[in-house]
Amino acid sequence: MALGHQLWPKPEDLLRQLGITDAREIELEAIAQYCGATIVYEPLHGCEARLLAHRDRAIITVDPDSHHHRKRFSAAHELGHWMLDRHQAGFACTQAMMAKSWSTALDRQRQVDPEARANRWAADLLMPEYLFGPLAEDSAITLDAARDLTRIFGTSLIATALRLIRFGSASSMLIWSRPGQRYKWFRSSPRFPAALWPRPEPGPETVAYRLLRGFKEKRGPALVKWDQWVDLPNPWQSFVREDSMRMRNGEVLTLLEWDDETPLDDFLNQQPLGRRHLVGERGRA
Ligand SMILES: [Zn+2]
């Protein structure tokens, strides 16, 4: 039985209604049918995926030439548009539009930007908290851990890494750096003090610094002084676990994990009382 068109549940409620208890059961084509949308795979020009809606039915078209994980996310993204913005007859989404909304910094912008909302909806559907959360809690916050999770959930590395810092048990950050420029964007875990931002460029002792300059580095996490990454009002002699990789375009993706959170607690305690529990909206995962 298809879903009544007046009832538009949240992704997790939808998955529970369908009795899904395992990531391998998240079959997008079947879920889309349940929501009144049909997914087809046909070549597209000028966009990665498209939604065309008429009354209570929609057609989602996804370019078949993309990587499997990207096709899956694009389909879920369009389904998100269908479930969130049914008043709009159509969407044509490029990879750049979807990627740009990852970098939308402010929570309030992410809530009103249809692309960011569709991305969030897709992430909630493909990596629901009740399946992803328990795995993330037990996991290190590293690129290899994120890669393992991409295999389970069929999702892209960046979407999965964002989820990992959101549901992981340690304070952490995901940072996208560019050669010779200020970072492109960053997100921090919910417990991370909102007033702490990354340095505009990684410090010279970081792995990312060398990767951005074309050097080869050993794969895997390394311990780095954390003032190399975060602007601190007072320097602490403490370390952060850095896991960085260079992408094809020369930009660098970094996961930071704080094993020792004492300096973070100290920082929070030094804040004026009214600001201590202020969860900053910039860069939250
Ligand atoms: Zn879109």
Short mmCIF file of N, CA and C in Angstrom, two decimals, residues 25-171:
data_model
loop_
_atom_site.label_atom_id
_atom_site.label_comp_id
_atom_site.label_asym_id
_atom_site.label_seq_id
_atom_site.Cartn_x
_atom_site.Cartn_y
_atom_site.Cartn_z
N GLU A 25 18.55 -3.18 4.00
CA GLU A 25 17.12 -3.18 3.61
C GLU A 25 16.65 -1.82 3.10
N ILE A 26 17.53 -0.81 3.12
CA ILE A 26 17.11 0.52 2.67
C ILE A 26 17.16 0.54 1.14
N GLU A 27 16.10 0.01 0.54
CA GLU A 27 16.02 -0.06 -0.93
C GLU A 27 15.28 1.16 -1.43
N LEU A 28 16.03 2.04 -2.06
CA LEU A 28 15.46 3.35 -2.41
C LEU A 28 14.29 3.26 -3.37
N GLU A 29 14.40 2.37 -4.37
CA GLU A 29 13.32 2.30 -5.38
C GLU A 29 12.00 1.93 -4.71
N ALA A 30 12.06 0.97 -3.79
CA ALA A 30 10.84 0.53 -3.10
C ALA A 30 10.32 1.62 -2.17
N ILE A 31 11.23 2.28 -1.46
CA ILE A 31 10.81 3.34 -0.53
C ILE A 31 10.18 4.50 -1.31
N ALA A 32 10.79 4.84 -2.47
CA ALA A 32 10.24 5.92 -3.28
C ALA A 32 8.83 5.58 -3.75
N GLN A 33 8.63 4.31 -4.19
CA GLN A 33 7.28 3.89 -4.62
C GLN A 33 6.29 4.07 -3.48
N TYR A 34 6.68 3.72 -2.32
CA TYR A 34 5.82 3.84 -1.13
C TYR A 34 5.43 5.31 -0.90
N CYS A 35 6.35 6.22 -1.31
CA CYS A 35 6.11 7.66 -1.14
C CYS A 35 5.45 8.29 -2.37
N GLY A 36 5.12 7.48 -3.37
CA GLY A 36 4.45 8.02 -4.56
C GLY A 36 5.41 8.49 -5.64
N ALA A 37 6.65 8.08 -5.58
CA ALA A 37 7.63 8.51 -6.59
C ALA A 37 8.26 7.29 -7.24
N THR A 38 8.56 7.42 -8.53
CA THR A 38 9.24 6.34 -9.25
C THR A 38 10.64 6.81 -9.62
N ILE A 39 11.62 5.96 -9.33
CA ILE A 39 13.00 6.32 -9.70
C ILE A 39 13.35 5.64 -11.02
N VAL A 40 13.83 6.44 -11.97
CA VAL A 40 14.32 5.87 -13.23
C VAL A 40 15.76 6.34 -13.43
N TYR A 41 16.53 5.54 -14.19
CA TYR A 41 17.92 5.89 -14.46
C TYR A 41 18.08 6.15 -15.95
N GLU A 42 18.25 7.42 -16.29
CA GLU A 42 18.38 7.81 -17.69
C GLU A 42 19.40 8.94 -17.80
N PRO A 43 20.11 9.01 -18.94
CA PRO A 43 21.11 10.09 -19.08
C PRO A 43 20.47 11.46 -18.94
N LEU A 44 21.15 12.33 -18.24
CA LEU A 44 20.66 13.70 -18.03
C LEU A 44 21.73 14.66 -18.52
N HIS A 45 21.28 15.83 -18.98
CA HIS A 45 22.26 16.84 -19.41
C HIS A 45 22.12 18.05 -18.50
N GLY A 46 23.21 18.47 -17.95
CA GLY A 46 23.20 19.69 -17.14
C GLY A 46 22.79 19.50 -15.71
N CYS A 47 22.43 18.28 -15.33
CA CYS A 47 22.14 18.05 -13.92
C CYS A 47 22.40 16.58 -13.58
N GLU A 48 22.50 16.33 -12.30
CA GLU A 48 22.82 14.98 -11.81
C GLU A 48 21.54 14.17 -11.56
N ALA A 49 20.51 14.88 -11.13
CA ALA A 49 19.24 14.22 -10.82
C ALA A 49 18.12 15.24 -10.94
N ARG A 50 16.90 14.70 -11.16
CA ARG A 50 15.79 15.60 -11.44
C ARG A 50 14.51 15.03 -10.83
N LEU A 51 13.65 15.94 -10.42
CA LEU A 51 12.34 15.53 -9.90
C LEU A 51 11.27 16.25 -10.70
N LEU A 52 10.31 15.47 -11.22
CA LEU A 52 9.15 16.08 -11.87
C LEU A 52 7.91 15.57 -11.16
N ALA A 53 7.09 16.50 -10.71
CA ALA A 53 5.93 16.11 -9.92
C ALA A 53 4.65 16.51 -10.62
N HIS A 54 3.65 15.67 -10.50
CA HIS A 54 2.31 16.00 -11.00
C HIS A 54 1.30 15.41 -10.03
N ARG A 55 0.54 16.32 -9.43
CA ARG A 55 -0.43 15.92 -8.39
C ARG A 55 0.26 15.08 -7.32
N ASP A 56 -0.20 13.82 -7.14
CA ASP A 56 0.38 13.06 -6.02
C ASP A 56 1.40 12.02 -6.49
N ARG A 57 1.93 12.22 -7.71
CA ARG A 57 2.96 11.31 -8.20
C ARG A 57 4.19 12.09 -8.64
N ALA A 58 5.32 11.46 -8.58
CA ALA A 58 6.55 12.12 -9.03
C ALA A 58 7.43 11.11 -9.74
N ILE A 59 8.22 11.63 -10.66
CA ILE A 59 9.26 10.83 -11.33
C ILE A 59 10.61 11.41 -10.92
N ILE A 60 11.45 10.55 -10.41
CA ILE A 60 12.82 10.96 -10.09
C ILE A 60 13.74 10.34 -11.13
N THR A 61 14.49 11.18 -11.84
CA THR A 61 15.44 10.66 -12.83
C THR A 61 16.85 10.87 -12.30
N VAL A 62 17.65 9.82 -12.38
CA VAL A 62 19.03 9.89 -11.89
C VAL A 62 19.95 9.49 -13.04
N ASP A 63 21.03 10.25 -13.21
CA ASP A 63 22.01 9.94 -14.26
C ASP A 63 22.69 8.61 -13.95
N PRO A 64 22.63 7.64 -14.90
CA PRO A 64 23.16 6.31 -14.60
C PRO A 64 24.69 6.24 -14.61
N ASP A 65 25.34 7.30 -15.11
CA ASP A 65 26.81 7.22 -15.26
C ASP A 65 27.56 7.56 -13.97
N SER A 66 26.86 8.01 -12.95
CA SER A 66 27.56 8.37 -11.70
C SER A 66 27.96 7.13 -10.93
N HIS A 67 28.84 7.33 -9.96
CA HIS A 67 29.22 6.26 -9.03
C HIS A 67 27.98 5.80 -8.25
N HIS A 68 27.98 4.51 -7.91
CA HIS A 68 26.81 3.92 -7.24
C HIS A 68 26.38 4.74 -6.00
N HIS A 69 27.37 5.11 -5.16
CA HIS A 69 27.02 5.83 -3.93
C HIS A 69 26.41 7.20 -4.25
N ARG A 70 26.91 7.81 -5.31
CA ARG A 70 26.41 9.14 -5.68
C ARG A 70 24.99 9.03 -6.24
N LYS A 71 24.74 7.99 -7.05
CA LYS A 71 23.38 7.79 -7.60
C LYS A 71 22.39 7.60 -6.46
N ARG A 72 22.82 6.83 -5.50
CA ARG A 72 21.95 6.53 -4.36
C ARG A 72 21.62 7.81 -3.58
N PHE A 73 22.67 8.61 -3.36
CA PHE A 73 22.42 9.83 -2.60
C PHE A 73 21.57 10.81 -3.41
N SER A 74 21.84 10.90 -4.72
CA SER A 74 21.06 11.82 -5.57
C SER A 74 19.58 11.43 -5.56
N ALA A 75 19.31 10.12 -5.65
CA ALA A 75 17.92 9.65 -5.64
C ALA A 75 17.24 10.01 -4.31
N ALA A 76 17.97 9.79 -3.21
CA ALA A 76 17.41 10.11 -1.89
C ALA A 76 17.22 11.62 -1.74
N HIS A 77 18.13 12.39 -2.30
CA HIS A 77 18.03 13.85 -2.26
C HIS A 77 16.75 14.32 -2.98
N GLU A 78 16.50 13.75 -4.17
CA GLU A 78 15.28 14.14 -4.90
C GLU A 78 14.02 13.69 -4.15
N LEU A 79 14.11 12.52 -3.55
CA LEU A 79 12.97 12.06 -2.75
C LEU A 79 12.74 13.03 -1.58
N GLY A 80 13.83 13.56 -1.05
CA GLY A 80 13.73 14.58 0.00
C GLY A 80 12.98 15.81 -0.50
N HIS A 81 13.30 16.27 -1.72
CA HIS A 81 12.56 17.41 -2.29
C HIS A 81 11.07 17.07 -2.38
N TRP A 82 10.78 15.86 -2.83
CA TRP A 82 9.39 15.43 -2.99
C TRP A 82 8.66 15.42 -1.64
N MET A 83 9.30 14.98 -0.61
CA MET A 83 8.65 14.87 0.69
C MET A 83 8.58 16.21 1.43
N LEU A 84 9.55 17.10 1.10
CA LEU A 84 9.62 18.36 1.85
C LEU A 84 8.97 19.53 1.11
N ASP A 85 9.05 19.52 -0.22
CA ASP A 85 8.63 20.70 -1.00
C ASP A 85 7.70 20.29 -2.12
N ARG A 86 6.60 19.65 -1.76
CA ARG A 86 5.69 19.14 -2.80
C ARG A 86 4.98 20.21 -3.58
N HIS A 87 4.96 21.43 -3.00
CA HIS A 87 4.27 22.50 -3.71
C HIS A 87 5.04 22.89 -4.98
N GLN A 88 6.31 22.49 -5.04
CA GLN A 88 7.12 22.86 -6.21
C GLN A 88 7.08 21.74 -7.25
N ALA A 89 6.84 22.09 -8.49
CA ALA A 89 6.61 21.07 -9.52
C ALA A 89 7.85 20.31 -9.91
N GLY A 90 9.01 20.92 -9.75
CA GLY A 90 10.20 20.21 -10.19
C GLY A 90 11.49 20.76 -9.62
N PHE A 91 12.50 19.92 -9.65
CA PHE A 91 13.85 20.31 -9.26
C PHE A 91 14.81 19.69 -10.26
N ALA A 92 15.86 20.40 -10.58
CA ALA A 92 16.96 19.82 -11.38
C ALA A 92 18.23 20.15 -10.61
N CYS A 93 18.85 19.12 -10.06
CA CYS A 93 19.94 19.37 -9.12
C CYS A 93 21.27 18.92 -9.71
N THR A 94 22.23 19.81 -9.67
CA THR A 94 23.58 19.46 -10.11
C THR A 94 24.38 18.97 -8.91
N GLN A 95 25.50 18.32 -9.21
CA GLN A 95 26.39 17.88 -8.14
C GLN A 95 26.89 19.08 -7.34
N ALA A 96 27.15 20.18 -8.06
CA ALA A 96 27.67 21.38 -7.39
C ALA A 96 26.64 21.94 -6.41
N MET A 97 25.36 21.92 -6.80
CA MET A 97 24.32 22.44 -5.90
C MET A 97 24.25 21.60 -4.63
N MET A 98 24.31 20.27 -4.83
CA MET A 98 24.21 19.39 -3.66
C MET A 98 25.44 19.55 -2.78
N ALA A 99 26.62 19.64 -3.41
CA ALA A 99 27.86 19.75 -2.64
C ALA A 99 27.93 21.10 -1.93
N LYS A 100 27.44 22.15 -2.60
CA LYS A 100 27.52 23.49 -2.00
C LYS A 100 26.72 23.54 -0.70
N SER A 101 25.59 22.83 -0.71
CA SER A 101 24.77 22.92 0.49
C SER A 101 25.41 22.20 1.69
N TRP A 102 26.40 21.29 1.45
CA TRP A 102 27.13 20.74 2.59
C TRP A 102 27.87 21.85 3.33
N SER A 103 28.32 22.84 2.54
CA SER A 103 29.16 23.86 3.14
C SER A 103 28.35 25.02 3.71
N THR A 104 27.02 24.97 3.55
CA THR A 104 26.21 26.03 4.14
C THR A 104 26.48 26.05 5.64
N ALA A 105 27.02 27.16 6.10
CA ALA A 105 27.59 27.17 7.44
C ALA A 105 26.55 27.26 8.56
N LEU A 106 25.54 28.07 8.37
CA LEU A 106 24.67 28.36 9.51
C LEU A 106 23.48 27.40 9.56
N ASP A 107 23.15 26.96 10.77
CA ASP A 107 22.00 26.08 10.95
C ASP A 107 20.75 26.68 10.34
N ARG A 108 20.55 27.99 10.62
CA ARG A 108 19.29 28.59 10.15
C ARG A 108 19.25 28.66 8.62
N GLN A 109 20.44 28.81 7.99
CA GLN A 109 20.45 28.78 6.52
C GLN A 109 20.13 27.38 6.02
N ARG A 110 20.67 26.37 6.74
CA ARG A 110 20.45 24.99 6.30
C ARG A 110 18.97 24.62 6.42
N GLN A 111 18.27 25.29 7.35
CA GLN A 111 16.86 24.95 7.52
C GLN A 111 15.99 25.55 6.43
N VAL A 112 16.44 26.63 5.81
CA VAL A 112 15.61 27.25 4.77
C VAL A 112 16.08 26.94 3.35
N ASP A 113 17.33 26.56 3.19
CA ASP A 113 17.84 26.26 1.85
C ASP A 113 17.31 24.89 1.40
N PRO A 114 16.50 24.85 0.33
CA PRO A 114 15.90 23.57 -0.08
C PRO A 114 16.96 22.50 -0.38
N GLU A 115 18.11 22.90 -0.93
CA GLU A 115 19.15 21.90 -1.24
C GLU A 115 19.74 21.32 0.05
N ALA A 116 20.00 22.17 1.01
CA ALA A 116 20.54 21.67 2.29
C ALA A 116 19.52 20.80 3.01
N ARG A 117 18.25 21.19 2.93
CA ARG A 117 17.20 20.40 3.59
C ARG A 117 17.06 19.03 2.93
N ALA A 118 17.15 19.01 1.59
CA ALA A 118 17.04 17.73 0.88
C ALA A 118 18.25 16.84 1.20
N ASN A 119 19.43 17.44 1.31
CA ASN A 119 20.62 16.67 1.70
C ASN A 119 20.44 16.05 3.09
N ARG A 120 19.95 16.85 4.00
CA ARG A 120 19.75 16.37 5.37
C ARG A 120 18.72 15.24 5.38
N TRP A 121 17.67 15.41 4.60
CA TRP A 121 16.62 14.39 4.52
C TRP A 121 17.21 13.09 3.97
N ALA A 122 18.03 13.23 2.92
CA ALA A 122 18.66 12.05 2.31
C ALA A 122 19.58 11.35 3.32
N ALA A 123 20.36 12.13 4.05
CA ALA A 123 21.27 11.54 5.05
C ALA A 123 20.47 10.84 6.14
N ASP A 124 19.35 11.44 6.55
CA ASP A 124 18.51 10.81 7.59
C ASP A 124 17.88 9.51 7.08
N LEU A 125 17.61 9.44 5.78
CA LEU A 125 17.01 8.23 5.22
C LEU A 125 18.06 7.13 5.04
N LEU A 126 19.20 7.51 4.46
CA LEU A 126 20.21 6.49 4.12
C LEU A 126 21.04 6.07 5.33
N MET A 127 21.18 6.98 6.31
CA MET A 127 21.97 6.67 7.51
C MET A 127 21.16 7.05 8.75
N PRO A 128 20.03 6.38 8.97
CA PRO A 128 19.16 6.78 10.09
C PRO A 128 19.89 6.59 11.42
N GLU A 129 19.57 7.48 12.35
CA GLU A 129 20.28 7.47 13.63
C GLU A 129 20.17 6.11 14.32
N TYR A 130 19.02 5.44 14.23
CA TYR A 130 18.85 4.18 14.98
C TYR A 130 19.71 3.05 14.42
N LEU A 131 20.16 3.18 13.16
CA LEU A 131 21.09 2.18 12.61
C LEU A 131 22.53 2.68 12.62
N PHE A 132 22.69 3.97 12.31
CA PHE A 132 24.04 4.52 12.18
C PHE A 132 24.65 4.84 13.55
N GLY A 133 23.81 5.39 14.45
CA GLY A 133 24.30 5.87 15.75
C GLY A 133 25.07 4.81 16.54
N PRO A 134 24.52 3.60 16.74
CA PRO A 134 25.24 2.59 17.53
C PRO A 134 26.59 2.22 16.91
N LEU A 135 26.68 2.20 15.56
CA LEU A 135 27.96 1.88 14.92
C LEU A 135 28.94 3.03 15.08
N ALA A 136 28.44 4.27 14.96
CA ALA A 136 29.31 5.44 15.07
C ALA A 136 29.85 5.58 16.49
N GLU A 137 29.01 5.30 17.47
CA GLU A 137 29.43 5.43 18.87
C GLU A 137 30.62 4.55 19.20
N ASP A 138 30.65 3.35 18.61
CA ASP A 138 31.72 2.40 18.89
C ASP A 138 32.92 2.59 17.97
N SER A 139 32.84 3.57 17.10
CA SER A 139 33.85 3.68 16.05
C SER A 139 34.86 4.79 16.36
N ALA A 140 36.10 4.59 15.90
CA ALA A 140 37.05 5.70 15.90
C ALA A 140 36.58 6.70 14.86
N ILE A 141 37.01 7.96 15.00
CA ILE A 141 36.59 8.95 14.01
C ILE A 141 37.76 9.16 13.05
N THR A 142 37.85 8.24 12.11
CA THR A 142 38.94 8.26 11.14
C THR A 142 38.36 8.05 9.74
N LEU A 143 39.18 8.30 8.74
CA LEU A 143 38.70 8.12 7.36
C LEU A 143 38.44 6.64 7.07
N ASP A 144 39.29 5.75 7.62
CA ASP A 144 39.05 4.32 7.39
C ASP A 144 37.73 3.88 8.02
N ALA A 145 37.43 4.41 9.20
CA ALA A 145 36.16 4.07 9.85
C ALA A 145 35.00 4.59 8.99
N ALA A 146 35.16 5.80 8.46
CA ALA A 146 34.11 6.36 7.59
C ALA A 146 33.97 5.51 6.32
N ARG A 147 35.11 5.04 5.79
CA ARG A 147 35.06 4.19 4.57
C ARG A 147 34.30 2.89 4.88
N ASP A 148 34.58 2.29 6.04
CA ASP A 148 33.86 1.06 6.42
C ASP A 148 32.35 1.32 6.45
N LEU A 149 31.98 2.48 6.99
CA LEU A 149 30.55 2.80 7.09
C LEU A 149 29.94 3.07 5.71
N THR A 150 30.74 3.62 4.78
CA THR A 150 30.19 3.83 3.42
C THR A 150 29.80 2.50 2.79
N ARG A 151 30.57 1.46 3.12
CA ARG A 151 30.27 0.14 2.53
C ARG A 151 28.99 -0.43 3.11
N ILE A 152 28.73 -0.14 4.37
CA ILE A 152 27.51 -0.65 5.00
C ILE A 152 26.28 0.11 4.50
N PHE A 153 26.42 1.45 4.39
CA PHE A 153 25.24 2.27 4.11
C PHE A 153 25.11 2.67 2.64
N GLY A 154 26.15 2.38 1.83
CA GLY A 154 26.08 2.73 0.41
C GLY A 154 26.04 4.23 0.19
N THR A 155 26.86 4.95 0.93
CA THR A 155 26.84 6.42 0.88
C THR A 155 28.23 6.95 0.57
N SER A 156 28.31 8.23 0.24
CA SER A 156 29.61 8.82 -0.12
C SER A 156 30.44 9.07 1.14
N LEU A 157 31.74 9.24 0.92
CA LEU A 157 32.64 9.42 2.06
C LEU A 157 32.30 10.69 2.84
N ILE A 158 32.03 11.77 2.13
CA ILE A 158 31.78 13.04 2.85
C ILE A 158 30.47 12.98 3.63
N ALA A 159 29.42 12.48 2.98
CA ALA A 159 28.13 12.38 3.68
C ALA A 159 28.29 11.49 4.92
N THR A 160 29.06 10.42 4.78
CA THR A 160 29.23 9.47 5.89
C THR A 160 30.10 10.07 7.00
N ALA A 161 31.16 10.78 6.59
CA ALA A 161 32.03 11.41 7.59
C ALA A 161 31.26 12.46 8.40
N LEU A 162 30.39 13.19 7.73
CA LEU A 162 29.57 14.18 8.45
C LEU A 162 28.69 13.51 9.49
N ARG A 163 28.15 12.37 9.12
CA ARG A 163 27.30 11.60 10.04
C ARG A 163 28.13 11.05 11.20
N LEU A 164 29.36 10.64 10.87
CA LEU A 164 30.23 10.06 11.89
C LEU A 164 30.57 11.09 12.96
N ILE A 165 30.86 12.33 12.56
CA ILE A 165 31.17 13.32 13.60
C ILE A 165 29.90 13.72 14.36
N ARG A 166 28.77 13.60 13.72
CA ARG A 166 27.53 13.95 14.42
C ARG A 166 27.17 12.91 15.49
N PHE A 167 27.36 11.63 15.17
CA PHE A 167 26.91 10.58 16.09
C PHE A 167 28.05 9.87 16.82
N GLY A 168 29.30 10.20 16.48
CA GLY A 168 30.44 9.59 17.17
C GLY A 168 30.49 10.05 18.62
N SER A 169 31.24 9.31 19.44
CA SER A 169 31.22 9.62 20.88
C SER A 169 32.25 10.67 21.28
N ALA A 170 33.25 10.96 20.43
CA ALA A 170 34.29 11.93 20.81
C ALA A 170 34.03 13.29 20.14
N SER A 171 34.65 14.32 20.71
CA SER A 171 34.60 15.62 20.03
C SER A 171 35.43 15.53 18.75
#
